Each structure stands twice: as C-alpha cells, then as structure tokens.
CSV table of C-alpha atoms and ligand atoms in Angstrom, one decimal:
chain,number,residue,atom,x,y,z
A,1,UNK,CA,0.0,0.0,0.0
A,2,UNK,CA,1.2,3.6,-0.6
A,3,UNK,CA,0.5,5.6,2.5
A,4,UNK,CA,0.7,9.6,2.9
A,5,UNK,CA,1.7,10.4,6.4
A,6,UNK,CA,1.0,14.0,7.6
A,7,UNK,CA,2.4,15.0,10.8
A,8,UNK,CA,4.1,17.8,12.7
A,9,UNK,CA,7.9,17.6,12.5
A,10,UNK,CA,8.7,19.1,15.8
A,11,UNK,CA,9.9,17.6,19.2
A,12,UNK,CA,6.8,15.6,20.5
A,13,UNK,CA,5.1,12.4,20.7
A,14,UNK,CA,2.8,12.6,17.6
A,15,UNK,CA,5.8,13.0,15.4
A,16,UNK,CA,7.6,10.0,17.1
A,17,UNK,CA,4.5,7.8,16.6
A,18,UNK,CA,4.1,8.9,12.9
A,19,UNK,CA,7.7,8.2,12.3
A,20,UNK,CA,8.0,4.9,14.1
A,21,UNK,CA,4.8,3.8,12.5
A,22,UNK,CA,6.3,4.8,9.1
A,23,UNK,CA,9.4,2.8,9.7
A,24,UNK,CA,7.4,-0.3,10.8
A,25,UNK,CA,5.2,-0.1,7.8
A,26,UNK,CA,8.1,0.3,5.5
A,27,UNK,CA,9.7,-2.9,7.0
A,28,UNK,CA,6.4,-4.7,6.1
A,29,UNK,CA,6.8,-3.6,2.5
A,30,UNK,CA,4.5,-0.5,2.3
A,31,UNK,CA,5.5,2.7,0.8
A,32,UNK,CA,5.2,5.6,3.2
A,33,UNK,CA,5.3,9.2,2.1
A,34,UNK,CA,5.9,11.8,4.8
A,35,UNK,CA,4.5,15.1,4.0
A,36,UNK,CA,5.4,17.9,6.5
A,37,UNK,CA,6.9,21.5,6.8
A,38,UNK,CA,10.3,19.8,7.9
A,39,UNK,CA,11.8,16.4,8.3
A,40,UNK,CA,10.2,14.7,11.2
A,41,UNK,CA,12.8,14.9,14.1
A,42,UNK,CA,13.1,11.2,14.4
A,43,UNK,CA,13.0,10.4,10.7
A,44,UNK,CA,16.9,10.2,10.4
A,45,UNK,CA,17.6,6.5,9.3
A,46,UNK,CA,17.4,5.7,5.6
A,47,UNK,CA,14.8,3.3,4.5
A,48,UNK,CA,14.1,2.2,1.0
A,49,UNK,CA,10.3,2.6,1.4
A,50,UNK,CA,10.2,5.8,3.3
A,51,UNK,CA,10.1,9.2,1.4
A,52,UNK,CA,10.0,12.8,2.5
A,53,UNK,CA,8.1,15.6,0.8
A,54,UNK,CA,8.6,19.1,2.3
A,55,UNK,CA,5.7,21.7,2.2
A,56,UNK,CA,7.7,24.7,1.2
A,57,UNK,CA,6.9,28.2,2.0
A,58,UNK,CA,5.6,30.9,-0.4
A,59,UNK,CA,6.7,34.4,-0.2
A,60,UNK,CA,4.1,36.8,-1.4
A,61,UNK,CA,3.6,40.4,-0.1
A,62,UNK,CA,-0.2,40.1,0.4
A,63,UNK,CA,0.4,37.0,2.7
A,64,UNK,CA,0.8,38.3,6.1
A,65,UNK,CA,0.7,34.6,7.4
A,66,UNK,CA,2.0,31.9,4.8
A,67,UNK,CA,-1.2,29.9,4.2
A,68,UNK,CA,0.2,26.4,5.4
A,69,UNK,CA,-3.0,24.5,5.5
A,70,UNK,CA,-3.5,25.3,1.9
A,71,UNK,CA,0.0,24.6,0.9
A,72,UNK,CA,-0.2,21.4,2.6
A,73,UNK,CA,-3.4,20.6,0.9
A,74,UNK,CA,-1.8,21.2,-2.4
A,75,UNK,CA,1.3,19.1,-1.5
A,76,UNK,CA,-0.9,16.2,-0.6
A,77,UNK,CA,-2.7,16.1,-3.9
A,78,UNK,CA,0.8,16.5,-5.8
A,79,UNK,CA,2.2,13.5,-3.9
A,80,UNK,CA,-1.1,11.5,-4.2
A,81,UNK,CA,-1.3,12.0,-7.9
A,82,UNK,CA,2.4,11.5,-8.5
A,83,UNK,CA,3.1,8.5,-6.5
A,84,UNK,CA,-0.4,7.1,-6.5
A,85,UNK,CA,-1.2,7.2,-2.6
A,86,UNK,CA,-4.0,4.8,-1.6
A,87,UNK,CA,-4.6,6.5,1.7
A,88,UNK,CA,-3.8,9.7,3.7
A,89,UNK,CA,-3.0,9.3,7.5
A,90,UNK,CA,-3.4,12.7,9.2
A,91,UNK,CA,-1.7,13.0,12.7
A,92,UNK,CA,-3.8,15.8,14.4
A,93,UNK,CA,-7.0,17.1,13.1
A,94,UNK,CA,-5.9,20.6,13.1
A,95,UNK,CA,-4.8,21.5,10.6
A,96,UNK,CA,-3.8,18.1,9.1
A,97,UNK,CA,-7.2,16.7,8.5
A,98,UNK,CA,-8.6,19.9,7.2
A,99,UNK,CA,-5.7,20.1,4.7
A,100,UNK,CA,-6.5,16.4,3.7
A,101,UNK,CA,-10.2,17.3,3.4
A,102,UNK,CA,-9.4,20.0,0.9
A,103,UNK,CA,-6.9,17.5,-0.9
A,104,UNK,CA,-9.7,15.2,-1.3
A,105,UNK,CA,-12.0,17.8,-2.8
A,106,UNK,CA,-9.3,18.5,-5.5
A,107,UNK,CA,-8.8,15.0,-6.4
A,108,UNK,CA,-10.5,13.3,-9.3
A,109,UNK,CA,-10.4,10.0,-7.5
A,110,UNK,CA,-11.3,8.9,-4.0
A,111,UNK,CA,-8.5,9.4,-1.5
A,112,UNK,CA,-9.6,8.0,1.9
A,113,UNK,CA,-8.5,9.9,5.0
A,114,UNK,CA,-7.6,8.2,8.4
A,115,UNK,CA,-7.2,10.8,11.2
A,116,UNK,CA,-5.3,10.0,14.3
A,117,UNK,CA,-6.0,12.1,17.5
A,118,UNK,CA,-3.1,12.7,19.8
A,119,UNK,CA,-4.6,14.9,22.5
A,120,UNK,CA,-4.0,18.6,22.4
A,121,UNK,CA,-5.9,18.9,19.1
A,122,UNK,CA,-9.2,17.8,20.8
A,123,UNK,CA,-8.5,18.8,24.4
A,124,UNK,CA,-7.0,22.2,24.0
A,125,UNK,CA,-7.0,23.4,20.4
A,126,UNK,CA,-10.2,21.7,19.4
A,127,UNK,CA,-12.2,22.9,22.5
A,128,UNK,CA,-11.3,26.6,21.8
A,129,UNK,CA,-14.4,28.1,20.4
A,130,UNK,CA,-12.6,29.5,17.3
A,131,UNK,CA,-11.6,25.8,16.3
A,132,UNK,CA,-14.5,24.0,17.4
A,133,UNK,CA,-16.4,23.8,14.0
A,134,UNK,CA,-13.3,23.3,12.1
A,135,UNK,CA,-12.2,20.5,14.3
A,136,UNK,CA,-15.5,18.9,14.0
A,137,UNK,CA,-15.2,19.1,10.2
A,138,UNK,CA,-11.8,17.4,10.3
A,139,UNK,CA,-13.5,14.6,12.4
A,140,UNK,CA,-16.4,14.4,10.1
A,141,UNK,CA,-14.3,14.4,6.9
A,142,UNK,CA,-12.3,11.4,8.1
A,143,UNK,CA,-13.0,7.9,6.8
A,144,UNK,CA,-11.9,6.5,10.0
A,145,UNK,CA,-10.7,8.2,13.2
A,146,UNK,CA,-8.3,6.6,15.7
A,147,UNK,CA,-7.3,7.7,19.2
A,148,UNK,CA,-4.3,7.0,21.2
A,149,UNK,CA,-6.1,6.1,24.5
A,150,UNK,CA,-9.6,5.2,25.5
A,151,UNK,CA,-9.8,8.5,27.5
A,152,UNK,CA,-9.1,10.7,24.4
A,153,UNK,CA,-11.6,8.7,22.6
A,154,UNK,CA,-14.2,9.3,25.2
A,155,UNK,CA,-13.2,13.1,25.7
A,156,UNK,CA,-13.6,13.6,21.9
A,157,UNK,CA,-17.0,12.1,21.9
A,158,UNK,CA,-18.0,14.1,24.9
A,159,UNK,CA,-16.7,17.4,23.4
A,160,UNK,CA,-17.9,16.9,19.9
A,161,UNK,CA,-21.0,14.7,20.2
A,162,UNK,CA,-22.1,12.4,17.4
A,163,UNK,CA,-19.6,12.2,14.6
A,164,UNK,CA,-21.1,9.4,12.6
A,165,UNK,CA,-18.6,6.8,13.7
A,166,UNK,CA,-17.0,5.0,16.6
A,167,UNK,CA,-13.4,6.3,17.3
A,168,UNK,CA,-11.0,3.3,17.1
A,169,UNK,CA,-8.4,3.2,20.0
A,170,UNK,CA,-5.0,2.1,18.9
A,171,UNK,CA,-2.5,2.7,21.9
A,172,UNK,CA,0.9,4.1,21.2
A,173,UNK,CA,3.5,1.5,21.1
A,174,UNK,CA,7.2,0.8,21.4
A,175,UNK,CA,9.6,-1.4,19.7
A,176,UNK,CA,10.8,-3.7,22.5
A,177,UNK,CA,14.1,-4.4,20.7
A,178,UNK,CA,14.9,-0.7,20.9
A,179,UNK,CA,13.5,0.4,24.3
A,180,UNK,CA,14.8,-2.2,26.8
A,181,UNK,CA,17.1,-2.2,29.6
A,182,UNK,CA,20.9,-2.1,28.3
A,183,UNK,CA,23.0,-3.0,31.4
A,184,UNK,CA,26.5,-1.9,29.8
A,185,UNK,CA,25.3,1.7,29.1
A,186,UNK,CA,23.8,2.2,32.6
A,187,UNK,CA,27.2,2.2,34.5
A,188,UNK,CA,28.9,4.4,31.9
A,189,UNK,CA,26.4,7.3,32.0
A,190,UNK,CA,25.6,6.8,35.8
A,191,UNK,CA,29.1,7.4,36.8
A,192,UNK,CA,29.2,10.8,34.7
A,193,UNK,CA,26.0,12.2,36.1
A,194,UNK,CA,25.9,10.7,39.6
A,195,UNK,CA,29.5,10.1,40.5
A,196,UNK,CA,28.7,9.4,44.1
A,197,UNK,CA,26.1,6.7,43.4
A,198,UNK,CA,23.3,9.3,43.8
A,199,UNK,CA,19.9,8.2,42.5
A,200,UNK,CA,18.8,9.8,39.3
A,201,UNK,CA,15.5,11.1,38.5
A,202,UNK,CA,14.4,12.4,35.0
A,203,UNK,CA,11.7,14.4,33.1
A,204,UNK,CA,11.6,14.5,29.2
A,205,UNK,CA,9.2,16.9,27.5
A,206,UNK,CA,8.8,19.9,25.2
A,207,UNK,CA,8.5,22.1,28.4
A,208,UNK,CA,5.1,23.4,27.6
A,209,UNK,CA,2.7,24.7,30.4
A,210,UNK,CA,0.8,21.6,30.4
A,211,UNK,CA,3.8,19.3,31.5
A,212,UNK,CA,4.2,21.3,34.7
A,213,UNK,CA,8.0,21.0,34.7
A,214,UNK,CA,8.2,23.4,37.7
A,215,UNK,CA,6.5,20.7,39.7
A,216,UNK,CA,9.2,18.3,38.6
A,217,UNK,CA,11.8,20.6,40.3
A,218,UNK,CA,9.6,20.9,43.3
A,219,UNK,CA,9.3,17.0,43.7
A,220,UNK,CA,13.0,16.6,43.2
A,221,UNK,CA,13.6,19.3,45.9
A,222,UNK,CA,11.6,17.2,48.4
A,223,UNK,CA,13.2,13.8,47.4
A,224,UNK,CA,16.6,15.4,47.5
A,225,UNK,CA,16.1,16.5,51.2
A,226,UNK,CA,15.7,12.8,52.0
A,227,UNK,CA,18.2,10.9,49.9
A,228,UNK,CA,21.3,12.0,47.6
A,229,UNK,CA,20.0,12.4,44.0
A,230,UNK,CA,20.2,14.3,40.7
A,231,UNK,CA,17.7,15.4,38.3
A,232,UNK,CA,18.2,15.3,34.5
A,233,UNK,CA,15.8,17.6,32.7
A,234,UNK,CA,15.6,16.6,28.8
A,235,UNK,CA,14.0,18.9,26.2
A,236,UNK,CA,13.3,22.7,25.7
A,237,UNK,CA,10.2,24.9,25.4
A,238,UNK,CA,8.3,28.0,26.5
A,239,UNK,CA,8.7,27.2,30.1
A,240,UNK,CA,12.4,26.7,30.2
A,241,UNK,CA,13.2,30.1,31.9
A,242,UNK,CA,10.6,29.6,34.7
A,243,UNK,CA,12.1,26.2,35.3
A,244,UNK,CA,15.6,27.5,35.4
A,245,UNK,CA,14.5,30.4,37.9
A,246,UNK,CA,12.8,27.6,40.1
A,247,UNK,CA,16.3,25.6,40.2
A,248,UNK,CA,18.0,28.7,41.2
A,249,UNK,CA,15.4,29.8,43.7
A,250,UNK,CA,15.7,26.4,45.4
A,251,UNK,CA,19.4,26.3,45.3
A,252,UNK,CA,19.6,23.2,43.2
A,253,UNK,CA,21.9,24.4,40.5
A,254,UNK,CA,24.5,21.8,41.2
A,255,UNK,CA,22.2,18.9,41.3
A,256,UNK,CA,20.0,19.6,38.2
A,257,UNK,CA,21.4,18.9,34.7
A,258,UNK,CA,19.8,20.4,31.6
A,259,UNK,CA,20.5,18.2,28.5
A,260,UNK,CA,18.4,20.3,26.1
A,261,UNK,CA,16.5,18.5,23.3
A,262,UNK,CA,17.8,15.1,22.6
A,263,UNK,CA,16.8,12.9,19.5
A,264,UNK,CA,17.4,9.7,21.1
A,265,UNK,CA,16.4,9.2,24.6
A,266,UNK,CA,16.7,5.4,25.1
A,267,UNK,CA,20.4,5.8,26.2
A,268,UNK,CA,19.5,8.6,28.7
A,269,UNK,CA,16.7,6.4,30.1
A,270,UNK,CA,19.3,3.6,31.0
A,271,UNK,CA,20.7,5.6,33.9
A,272,UNK,CA,17.5,6.8,35.3
A,273,UNK,CA,16.0,5.4,38.5
A,274,UNK,CA,12.6,7.2,38.4
A,275,UNK,CA,10.8,9.2,35.5
A,276,UNK,CA,8.5,12.0,36.5
A,277,UNK,CA,5.6,13.1,34.5
A,278,UNK,CA,3.2,15.5,36.4
A,279,UNK,CA,1.3,16.9,33.5
A,280,UNK,CA,-1.9,18.8,33.9
A,281,UNK,CA,-3.2,17.0,30.8
A,282,UNK,CA,-1.9,13.9,29.0
A,283,UNK,CA,-3.7,11.9,26.3
A,284,UNK,CA,-1.2,9.1,26.5
A,285,UNK,CA,2.3,10.0,27.8
A,286,UNK,CA,4.4,8.3,25.1
A,287,UNK,CA,7.6,9.0,27.1
A,288,UNK,CA,6.4,7.3,30.2
A,289,UNK,CA,6.0,4.1,28.0
A,290,UNK,CA,9.4,4.6,26.7
A,291,UNK,CA,10.7,4.8,30.3
A,292,UNK,CA,8.9,1.7,31.5
A,293,UNK,CA,10.1,-0.3,28.5
A,294,UNK,CA,13.6,0.6,29.8
A,295,UNK,CA,12.9,-0.5,33.2
A,296,UNK,CA,12.3,2.8,34.7
A,297,UNK,CA,9.2,3.0,37.0
A,298,UNK,CA,7.1,6.3,36.6
A,299,UNK,CA,5.5,8.6,38.9
A,300,UNK,CA,2.8,10.7,36.9
A,301,UNK,CA,-0.4,12.5,37.4
A,302,UNK,CA,-3.6,10.6,37.5
A,303,UNK,CA,-5.0,12.4,34.3
A,304,UNK,CA,-6.1,11.6,30.7
A,305,UNK,CA,-4.7,8.5,29.3
A,306,UNK,CA,-1.9,8.0,31.9
A,307,UNK,CA,-3.8,5.5,34.1
A,308,UNK,CA,-4.0,3.4,30.8
A,309,UNK,CA,-0.2,3.5,30.5
A,310,UNK,CA,1.1,3.6,34.1
A,311,UNK,CA,-0.2,0.7,36.3
A,312,UNK,CA,-0.5,2.5,39.7
A,313,UNK,CA,1.2,0.5,42.3
A,314,UNK,CA,2.8,-1.8,39.8
A,315,UNK,CA,4.9,-0.1,37.1
A,316,UNK,CA,4.8,3.3,38.9
A,317,UNK,CA,2.5,5.6,41.1
A,318,UNK,CA,-0.1,8.0,40.1
A,319,UNK,CA,-1.2,11.1,42.0
A,320,UNK,CA,-3.4,14.1,41.5
A,321,UNK,CA,-2.3,17.0,39.3
A,322,UNK,CA,-0.4,19.4,41.4
A,323,UNK,CA,0.1,16.9,44.3
A,324,UNK,CA,3.9,17.5,44.6
A,325,UNK,CA,3.9,16.2,48.1
A,326,UNK,CA,2.1,13.0,47.0
A,327,UNK,CA,4.4,12.5,43.9
A,328,UNK,CA,7.6,13.0,46.2
A,329,UNK,CA,6.4,10.4,48.6
A,330,UNK,CA,5.8,8.0,45.6
A,331,UNK,CA,9.5,8.6,44.4
A,332,UNK,CA,10.7,7.9,47.8
A,333,UNK,CA,8.6,4.8,48.3
A,334,UNK,CA,10.3,3.5,45.2
A,335,UNK,CA,14.0,4.6,46.0
A,336,UNK,CA,14.0,3.5,49.7
A,337,UNK,CA,12.9,0.0,49.2
A,338,UNK,CA,15.3,-2.1,46.7
A,339,UNK,CA,12.9,-5.1,46.6
A,340,UNK,CA,10.0,-3.0,45.7
A,341,UNK,CA,11.9,-1.0,43.2
A,342,UNK,CA,13.3,-4.3,41.5
A,343,UNK,CA,9.7,-5.7,41.0
A,344,UNK,CA,8.3,-2.4,39.7
A,345,UNK,CA,11.0,-2.2,37.3
A,346,UNK,CA,10.6,-5.8,36.2
A,347,UNK,CA,6.9,-5.2,36.0
A,348,UNK,CA,7.4,-2.0,33.9
A,349,UNK,CA,9.4,-3.9,31.2
A,350,UNK,CA,7.0,-6.6,30.9
A,351,UNK,CA,3.9,-4.4,30.8
A,352,UNK,CA,5.5,-2.2,28.2
A,353,UNK,CA,6.4,-5.2,26.0
A,354,UNK,CA,3.3,-7.2,26.4
A,355,UNK,CA,0.7,-4.4,26.3
A,356,UNK,CA,2.2,-1.8,23.8
A,357,UNK,CA,4.2,-3.9,21.2
A,358,UNK,CA,4.9,-2.1,17.8
A,359,UNK,CA,3.7,-5.2,15.9
A,360,UNK,CA,0.4,-5.1,17.3
A,361,UNK,CA,-0.1,-1.4,16.6
A,362,UNK,CA,1.1,-1.7,13.1
A,363,UNK,CA,-1.2,-4.5,12.3
A,364,UNK,CA,-4.2,-2.5,13.6
A,365,UNK,CA,-3.2,0.6,11.5
A,366,UNK,CA,-2.9,-1.8,8.4
A,367,UNK,CA,-6.4,-3.1,8.9
A,368,UNK,CA,-7.8,0.5,9.4
A,369,UNK,CA,-6.2,1.4,6.0
A,370,UNK,CA,-7.4,-1.8,4.3
A,371,UNK,CA,-10.9,-1.1,5.5
A,372,UNK,CA,-11.1,2.6,4.3
A,373,UNK,CA,-9.5,1.8,0.9
A,374,UNK,CA,-12.0,-1.2,0.3
A,375,UNK,CA,-15.0,0.7,1.3
A,376,UNK,CA,-14.0,3.6,-1.0
A,377,UNK,CA,-13.3,1.2,-4.0
A,378,UNK,CA,-16.6,-0.8,-3.6
B,1,GMT,O1,2.6,16.4,24.8
B,1,GMT,C1,3.0,17.2,23.9
B,1,GMT,O2,3.3,18.5,24.1
B,1,GMT,C2,3.3,16.8,22.4
B,1,GMT,C3,2.0,16.1,21.9
B,1,GMT,C4,2.4,15.9,20.5
B,1,GMT,O3,1.7,16.4,19.6
B,1,GMT,O4,3.4,15.1,20.1
B,1,GMT,O5,1.8,14.9,22.5
B,1,GMT,C5,0.7,14.3,22.5
B,1,GMT,O6,0.6,13.1,21.7
B,1,GMT,C6,1.6,12.1,22.2
B,1,GMT,C7,1.6,11.1,21.1
B,1,GMT,O7,0.4,10.4,20.9
B,1,GMT,C8,1.0,11.6,23.5
B,1,GMT,O8,1.8,10.7,24.0
B,1,GMT,C9,1.0,13.0,24.5
B,1,GMT,O9,0.3,12.4,25.7
B,1,GMT,C10,0.0,14.0,23.9
B,1,GMT,N1,0.1,15.1,24.7
B,1,GMT,C11,-0.9,15.7,25.4
B,1,GMT,O10,-1.9,15.0,25.4
B,1,GMT,C12,-0.6,16.8,26.4
C-alpha cells in the first residue's frame, strides 16, 4: 500500500508515533510518504520504502501569514497523484485533517482519510471556540478516526458529540528491541552524572505549560532532602526560563542537569531510576511508556490516558495533578525499598512489552487502512 503520512515535524510524541509507524510499515513492504513542513525529528535513518516531501513556504507580499494549511493540501494532491497514494493518514485534526479534506475535494479520484487524534488537538485546540467547528469538520471528513487512548476517545465524543462513527483506540507503542534495559550503558552514564552513586530522577518533554515541569523541580527538591539524588531535565520549550528560575530559587543548580533537546532518549533512560511526568493533561504519555520499557518506574499525574499507560502500584505511582507532596512520597517509596523497586522495574518492562508492542499497533493501523481503501473502492 502507498500511505501519505502527515504529521508535525517538531519535538513531540505525535511526530514520534508517525515516524515509528512509518518505519514499521516500511519494514512490512508498504511505501510511506511523509508530508510535512520539515523532516520529522526522528526520521533520520534511511529506509528504501520511506520518502519525505517538504511543504515549502511561499513568499508573497499579500500574505501576512503564509497559508500552510492550503500549501499542505496542495502538496498532498501533488504527492497523491504523482506516486498514486492509496490513503492519507493525518496525525492531528488541526490543521492536518482539514488540509487532507481540501485535498480530497481537489482529487479526481477517492482518497480515503484516516485521522489519528493525539490529544491537544481535541482537548485544548479543538475545544477553543474558534477551532471547534473546524475540528468537528476534520473529524467528520475522516473516513476513520483513531485515538491513542480510551480516555481521549471518550473525551472527543463528549466534546464533539455524534460524529457518525466510533473512534477506534490504537494505543501508542514501542519497539521492545529498541526500548529495553541495556546493562552496559547504565554504569557508563551513571558514573558521569551521579559520581557518588546518587539516585537519578528524570523528566523529558517539550517544556510546555501543560507538562508542569516546575512541579518536577519541586518534587526533586523534596526527594533530595531525604536521599542524595540528581535530576536530569531533557527537552526545551516555553517554560524553560521559569524552570531555570525555580532551580536557582531552590538552590539546586549543582544537582539539576539540563540536557536540552535530545533526539534519542533510550540511552538517557538507561541511567534513570525514576521518571516523573506530572502533566496537567496527557492523552497518553508516550515518554512514560518509553521509560517503563527501559525498566524505569514512572511517577505521574492521574490524568487523561496516563492511568491506561502507568499501572498505579505496579509499574509506577499516580497522584493528583499538582500533588507535589504525593508524588515526592511516591518517588521515595520506590527509592528507599530495593525489593519494591526491582519488582516495579521488572513489571514495567513486561507491561510495556506485552501491552504496547509495535507489531500489534502496526497491524491495527494496516487493517484500518485496508478497510477504508476497500470501502472507498466498493
Ligand atoms: O505532549 C505534547 O506536548 C506533545 C504532543 C504531540 O503532539 O506530540 O503529545 C501528544 O501526543 C503524544 C503521542 O500520541 C501523547 O503521548 C501525548 O500524551 C500527547 N500530549 C498531550 O496530550 C498533552
């Protein structure tokens, strides 16, 4: 099959999901054409079945804002006609399924559209009044809608009401041969970041407000009062200055290390003892899954799809959003009991491998593509 994959190229889970799905489909012999404003950030390995088509900007004095949605629609049509795409898979309703909808109108043959909802499109962007009708149009124009968690599917249905179809839940996934504990790397990196054998806590995100990274620093501050530890902060984004100020305010400069944006996190996760994700909202929390697959228990907020990803009391702990005290205690519960820690770490690996394997997800997406292509041609 020839699949057009439309996604954001920036640092974030939806681009990762689209890219990893692309590689997995490529391995299974499908041709995958990525269409985006830039090369998605994890699309770096050459694969003979993967292609990238850049949506190039236009410079015209009348355009105060370059019309990306229209340029993308045009590019989808170009690629679809040139390579003979069978299906478009849009990651995010806004603006990708709207562009795909426009592309469908311009095509002289049917071009089925699958839209995957990742979260903020529906819970934040889509729910803003200005975007409500547009998001609803994107949903209605999609031949099949998938969501990355049951919670997101439910929330979408509550927010947008009847949209003529059930939303299919296909949870995000990991490749267990890539995300796994790698004993050798653990000691090498640990010695560098925690030379006195301190415990290592970590957080990885795009530092948006919704991630509550300041809470990560506050949780670390509580934990550090009880046991020697270090904090690794990976990523960058709008909250960075606030986070840096909090680190300075709490006098933690020598114990917190900012690693910036990193393309590959599986190496970093090897040296981490506990991963912290105290988000305000999280439709899935792909990075929590990546951490668990590497044997790192997760302490996270009980919100959105996180309870579907982190097993409270088994692969990590969940607490209410903003409950810095509760999350600090959860981290300490893990770090002060070796037996408990070991069983959580092992259960995290097993859970991630058995519940979220890439093979299962790619087969589910394949059958979604097949069903929309068949119903369009019959
Ligand atoms: O969380 C972000 O800021 C990035 C965003 C994205 O577009 O990549 O992540 C969303 O999609 C991920 C992949 O499905 C999910 O794992 C994240 O939970 C989701 N983010 C939110 O719901 C806030």
